[in-house]
Amino acid sequence: MKVLLTGGAGFIGRNLVEAYLKRGDQVVVVDSKAAHTEFEWLSDCKVYGVDIRDEAFVDIVKKEKPDLINHHAAQIDVQSAIADPIKDASINILGTINVLEACRSVPGCRLIYPSSAAIYGTPDYLGVDELHPIRPLSMYGISKYNPEEYIRTYSNLYGIRYTIFRYANVYGRYQDPKGEGGVICVLMNSALKKQLFTMFGDGKQTRDFIHVDDIVSANLLASDESFNDVFNISTGKATSLIETVQYMEGVAGFELEKQIKEERKGDIKHSYLTNEKALAKMGWAPRIDIKKGLGETYSFYRS
Ligand SMILES: NC(=O)c1ccc[n+]([C@@H]2O[C@H](COP(=O)([O-])OP(=O)(O)OC[C@H]3O[C@@H](n4cnc5c(N)ncnc54)[C@H](O)[C@@H]3O)[C@@H](O)[C@H]2O)c1
């Protein structure tokens, strides 16, 4: 299969590149970051350092004729989205429309799109299922949700087959600390460098931390078959920050030096997503619990 992966130079993208190459797929990467830097892990892929919003992107797709576009390129920083909502919307919304225009220009080309738990906002109930109201608290949440509607509309109009995922907080190897699952990266850094870890609030706030290998397995399933539907991709479990810190200390083998600061405004107190729909319709379930995932990630960064 020929996969065109946008955002292949990023955290999840790099993990996907490795997985696709491992199973023998042909991988074409489009990532604006690759315009300035060469990434050694992309040496077995065809790489275009092009912006997904450019007309050139449509030409690349027409030329490459992929079976699937896996569209992971995005502006992912919540604070940047608040500071510059026009740029955020331009990349995440207009960029995705350009991806859809490109997709419809190649007969039979299918699509994977990663949306986010950020679209739900403060939960009305826990665990949050796919029918929960959409009430994003940030521009990023809006710009991740809006393309979902475009994808459904393009599918109705042009028959594009698709799968939409709504990821919980993803963590694992190759992650940049600024991402949505950033707290685990910050914890990792504190443990590896033996630096002070700052905890905001009482540490009882909960999140649904999913390991990137579970994200990859969901993507591989949806690469082989499109489900024309939307799925939470999550552990279905809430883990408190305090628990996460304790697991990290267990993995590192020593107690972290911690400081507690006032709770940050706008932070959601509790959140986890159900994943039953993905199991029922896709046959997907997460395999890596937080303790194992932290252990694997810590070993990766240590080496
Ligand atoms: N990391 C998470 O916890 C999480 C959670 C929910 C959803 N997601 C979604 O998963 C996807 C990947 O996230 P990630 O954490 O790997 O992010 P990342 O920032 O590591 O990777 C995104 C990549 O997209 C590229 N990119 C950005 N704008 C571009 C543009 N205009 N044209 C071409 N390339 C561009 C970047 O250079 C980067 O390499 C994003 O769509 C994100 O919204 C991530």
XYZ file of C-alpha atoms and ligand atoms in Angstrom:
347
model
C 0.000 0.000 0.000
C 1.147 3.544 -0.705
C 0.571 5.900 2.239
C 1.044 9.653 2.079
C 1.662 10.770 5.642
C 1.410 14.460 6.469
C 3.325 15.469 9.602
C 5.704 12.507 9.258
C 8.551 14.467 10.863
C 6.554 14.939 14.086
C 6.119 12.826 17.222
C 3.243 10.526 16.194
C 4.271 10.802 12.540
C 7.721 9.376 13.220
C 6.202 6.404 15.060
C 3.816 5.859 12.127
C 6.619 6.075 9.549
C 8.496 3.312 11.397
C 5.373 1.113 11.618
C 4.387 1.520 7.959
C 7.932 0.832 6.737
C 8.179 -2.203 9.022
C 5.160 -3.824 7.414
C 6.409 -3.033 3.908
C 4.213 -0.085 2.950
C 5.505 2.597 0.605
C 5.641 5.872 2.550
C 5.568 9.412 1.184
C 6.004 12.123 3.827
C 4.870 15.729 3.502
C 6.047 17.918 6.373
C 6.974 21.619 6.253
C 9.740 20.965 8.823
C 11.509 18.804 6.237
C 12.016 21.901 4.033
C 14.893 23.041 6.276
C 16.177 19.888 7.946
C 17.064 16.395 6.831
C 15.698 13.668 9.100
C 17.692 10.450 8.997
C 14.692 8.316 9.938
C 12.948 9.505 6.749
C 15.709 8.143 4.514
C 13.542 5.211 3.347
C 10.617 7.510 2.455
C 10.042 9.977 -0.320
C 10.006 13.329 1.497
C 8.478 16.662 0.481
C 9.228 19.707 2.660
C 5.953 21.344 1.638
C 3.178 23.093 3.536
C -0.148 21.266 3.411
C -1.848 24.584 2.583
C 0.147 25.076 -0.637
C -1.161 24.313 -4.093
C 2.009 22.270 -4.519
C 0.569 19.822 -1.979
C -2.343 18.983 -4.303
C 0.125 18.482 -7.174
C 2.192 16.096 -5.030
C -0.880 14.012 -4.196
C -1.960 13.946 -7.857
C 1.549 12.781 -8.830
C 2.015 10.226 -6.026
C -1.532 8.771 -6.214
C -1.545 7.302 -2.676
C -4.090 4.700 -1.579
C -4.349 6.545 1.722
C -3.608 9.985 3.099
C -2.853 9.791 6.805
C -3.146 13.429 7.801
C -1.184 14.051 11.009
C 0.257 17.507 10.169
C -1.190 20.188 12.447
C -0.521 23.154 14.663
C -0.731 21.333 18.004
C 0.096 23.911 20.651
C -2.952 25.095 22.637
C -1.259 28.318 23.843
C -0.070 29.198 20.308
C -3.641 28.674 19.078
C -4.899 31.159 21.667
C -2.122 33.650 20.814
C -2.552 33.340 17.039
C -5.940 31.802 16.212
C -5.698 32.814 12.548
C -2.508 30.808 12.027
C -3.979 27.884 13.970
C -7.174 27.870 11.884
C -5.199 28.346 8.695
C -3.101 25.214 9.279
C -5.674 23.016 10.974
C -8.858 23.983 9.112
C -7.775 25.389 5.720
C -4.868 22.942 5.622
C -7.251 20.020 6.083
C -9.579 21.367 3.373
C -6.581 21.400 1.018
C -5.817 17.805 2.059
C -9.430 16.878 1.251
C -9.243 18.650 -2.129
C -6.091 16.663 -2.870
C -7.686 13.424 -1.665
C -10.698 13.810 -3.943
C -8.432 14.365 -6.931
C -7.196 10.750 -6.680
C -9.937 8.153 -7.282
C -10.255 5.728 -4.345
C -7.881 7.679 -2.073
C -8.933 7.250 1.583
C -8.227 9.376 4.659
C -7.248 9.087 8.330
C -7.665 12.194 10.476
C -6.595 12.533 14.131
C -8.902 14.763 16.129
C -8.513 15.298 19.852
C -10.096 14.950 23.293
C -9.713 18.763 23.378
C -12.913 19.072 21.318
C -15.105 17.896 24.236
C -14.137 20.617 26.733
C -15.138 20.179 30.381
C -16.940 16.816 30.526
C -20.634 16.632 31.412
C -19.959 13.034 32.457
C -17.092 10.531 32.681
C -15.989 8.592 30.596
C -16.589 10.792 27.691
C -18.021 8.893 24.717
C -18.251 9.955 21.073
C -21.794 11.302 21.621
C -20.678 13.760 24.301
C -21.433 17.419 23.388
C -18.645 19.238 21.549
C -17.687 22.295 23.609
C -13.987 23.092 23.084
C -12.311 25.401 25.596
C -9.622 26.607 23.198
C -9.147 27.619 19.577
C -7.138 24.428 19.133
C -10.192 22.368 20.140
C -12.281 24.248 17.578
C -9.726 23.850 14.805
C -9.400 20.104 15.457
C -13.185 19.571 15.453
C -14.156 21.698 12.461
C -12.284 19.470 9.952
C -14.315 16.496 11.196
C -17.406 18.168 9.683
C -15.560 18.917 6.440
C -14.475 15.286 6.212
C -18.040 14.007 6.694
C -19.288 16.480 4.073
C -16.570 15.578 1.549
C -17.373 11.933 2.157
C -21.086 12.539 1.470
C -20.376 14.626 -1.629
C -17.464 12.755 -3.171
C -17.506 9.313 -1.571
C -14.141 9.694 0.207
C -13.800 6.869 2.739
C -12.325 7.970 6.057
C -11.633 7.189 9.698
C -11.561 9.927 12.327
C -9.820 9.341 15.652
C -10.142 11.420 18.789
C -6.940 10.771 20.717
C -6.633 11.135 24.474
C -3.249 12.430 25.767
C -0.589 10.619 23.754
C 2.902 9.975 25.139
C 5.920 7.886 24.215
C 9.187 7.892 22.316
C 10.112 10.867 20.099
C 7.711 13.197 21.922
C 8.322 16.934 22.141
C 7.508 18.338 25.627
C 5.301 21.069 24.134
C 2.667 18.611 22.870
C -0.742 17.815 24.388
C 0.611 14.883 26.395
C 3.448 17.177 27.533
C 3.227 16.508 31.277
C 4.722 13.033 30.843
C 7.600 14.531 28.865
C 8.162 17.094 31.597
C 8.143 14.277 34.165
C 10.588 12.268 32.043
C 12.924 15.266 31.811
C 12.749 15.793 35.579
C 13.591 12.138 36.206
C 16.372 11.925 33.600
C 18.034 15.204 34.589
C 17.160 14.861 38.297
C 15.475 18.271 38.137
C 12.682 19.774 40.194
C 9.193 18.761 39.009
C 6.496 21.434 39.302
C 2.997 20.156 39.978
C 0.068 22.525 39.464
C -2.803 22.024 41.912
C -3.271 19.140 44.340
C -2.203 16.449 41.861
C -5.618 14.781 42.028
C -6.505 15.951 38.525
C -6.871 12.982 36.177
C -6.011 12.343 32.533
C -6.220 9.504 30.068
C -2.625 8.871 28.971
C -2.316 6.615 25.940
C 0.959 5.160 24.696
C 1.920 5.955 21.109
C 2.168 2.241 20.190
C -1.591 1.962 20.841
C -2.123 4.984 18.580
C -0.066 3.253 15.896
C -2.067 0.016 16.132
C -5.343 1.940 15.646
C -3.860 3.716 12.618
C -2.714 0.459 11.035
C -6.215 -1.015 11.364
C -7.756 2.084 9.767
C -5.123 2.020 7.027
C -6.335 -1.376 5.852
C -10.032 -0.594 6.158
C -11.853 2.734 6.406
C -14.748 2.810 8.842
C -16.462 6.096 7.813
C -16.871 6.831 11.486
C -15.318 8.564 14.495
C -13.620 6.761 17.402
C -12.110 7.755 20.716
C -8.645 6.238 20.981
C -7.925 6.108 24.685
C -7.130 3.828 27.594
C -10.627 4.338 29.032
C -8.951 4.915 32.403
C -8.343 7.997 34.507
C -4.894 8.336 36.065
C -4.204 11.118 38.542
C -1.097 13.241 38.279
C -0.006 12.016 41.719
C -0.288 8.388 40.562
C 1.634 9.219 37.375
C 4.431 10.793 39.422
C 4.549 7.725 41.710
C 4.741 5.341 38.724
C 7.510 7.499 37.256
C 9.413 7.331 40.545
C 8.966 3.551 40.544
C 10.414 3.329 37.044
C 13.293 5.729 37.767
C 14.037 4.106 41.128
C 14.193 7.313 43.167
C 11.895 9.992 44.557
C 11.594 13.158 42.480
C 12.076 16.545 44.021
C 8.699 18.263 43.674
C 7.210 21.696 44.158
C 3.493 22.461 44.203
C 2.090 25.560 42.523
C -1.420 26.960 42.321
C -3.854 25.211 39.967
C -3.736 26.736 36.453
C -6.857 28.532 35.242
C -8.706 26.721 32.469
C -7.225 23.276 33.259
C -9.849 20.519 33.172
C -9.998 18.704 36.503
C -11.001 15.219 35.352
C -11.117 13.608 31.960
C -11.047 10.199 30.381
C -12.554 8.855 27.173
C -14.392 5.574 26.694
C -13.047 3.306 23.963
C -15.842 0.711 23.608
C -16.864 1.900 20.142
C -13.358 1.298 18.744
C -13.420 -2.217 20.189
C -16.924 -2.992 18.873
C -16.475 -1.623 15.333
C -12.731 -1.774 14.671
C -11.659 -4.587 16.950
C -9.117 -2.204 18.523
C -8.175 -2.128 22.194
C -5.236 -0.516 23.997
C -2.509 -2.916 25.119
C -0.099 -0.772 27.101
C -0.930 0.326 30.629
C 0.608 3.455 32.080
C 3.244 1.653 34.199
C 4.540 -0.367 31.240
C 4.336 2.667 28.930
C 6.294 4.891 31.301
C 8.922 2.172 31.728
C 9.331 1.742 27.973
C 9.500 5.514 27.392
C 12.024 6.032 30.215
C 14.292 3.281 28.845
C 14.034 4.823 25.387
C 15.109 8.277 26.578
C 17.866 6.867 28.794
C 19.396 5.039 25.867
N 0.137 14.369 20.809
C -1.091 14.252 21.296
O -1.296 13.999 22.506
C -2.286 14.411 20.373
C -3.576 14.292 20.909
C -4.671 14.457 20.063
C -4.484 14.693 18.703
N -3.226 14.808 18.217
C -3.070 15.098 16.771
O -2.120 14.193 16.207
C -1.404 14.858 15.149
C 0.100 14.719 15.377
O 0.438 15.293 16.634
P 1.926 15.276 17.196
O 1.825 15.296 18.680
O 2.718 14.201 16.511
O 2.434 16.718 16.709
P 3.862 17.197 16.154
O 3.875 18.687 16.267
O 4.967 16.432 16.776
O 3.782 16.815 14.616
C 3.068 17.597 13.680
C 3.920 17.714 12.435
O 3.148 18.485 11.484
C 4.057 19.327 10.776
N 3.313 20.488 10.286
C 2.747 21.471 11.046
N 2.162 22.365 10.241
C 2.361 21.959 8.958
C 1.987 22.472 7.694
N 1.295 23.602 7.588
N 2.345 21.788 6.585
C 3.072 20.649 6.667
N 3.452 20.109 7.857
C 3.103 20.763 8.977
C 5.104 19.722 11.819
O 6.307 20.139 11.192
C 5.252 18.464 12.641
O 6.335 17.673 12.188
C -1.907 16.310 15.140
O -2.908 16.424 14.157
C -2.514 16.490 16.521
O -3.533 17.460 16.532
C -2.119 14.678 19.009
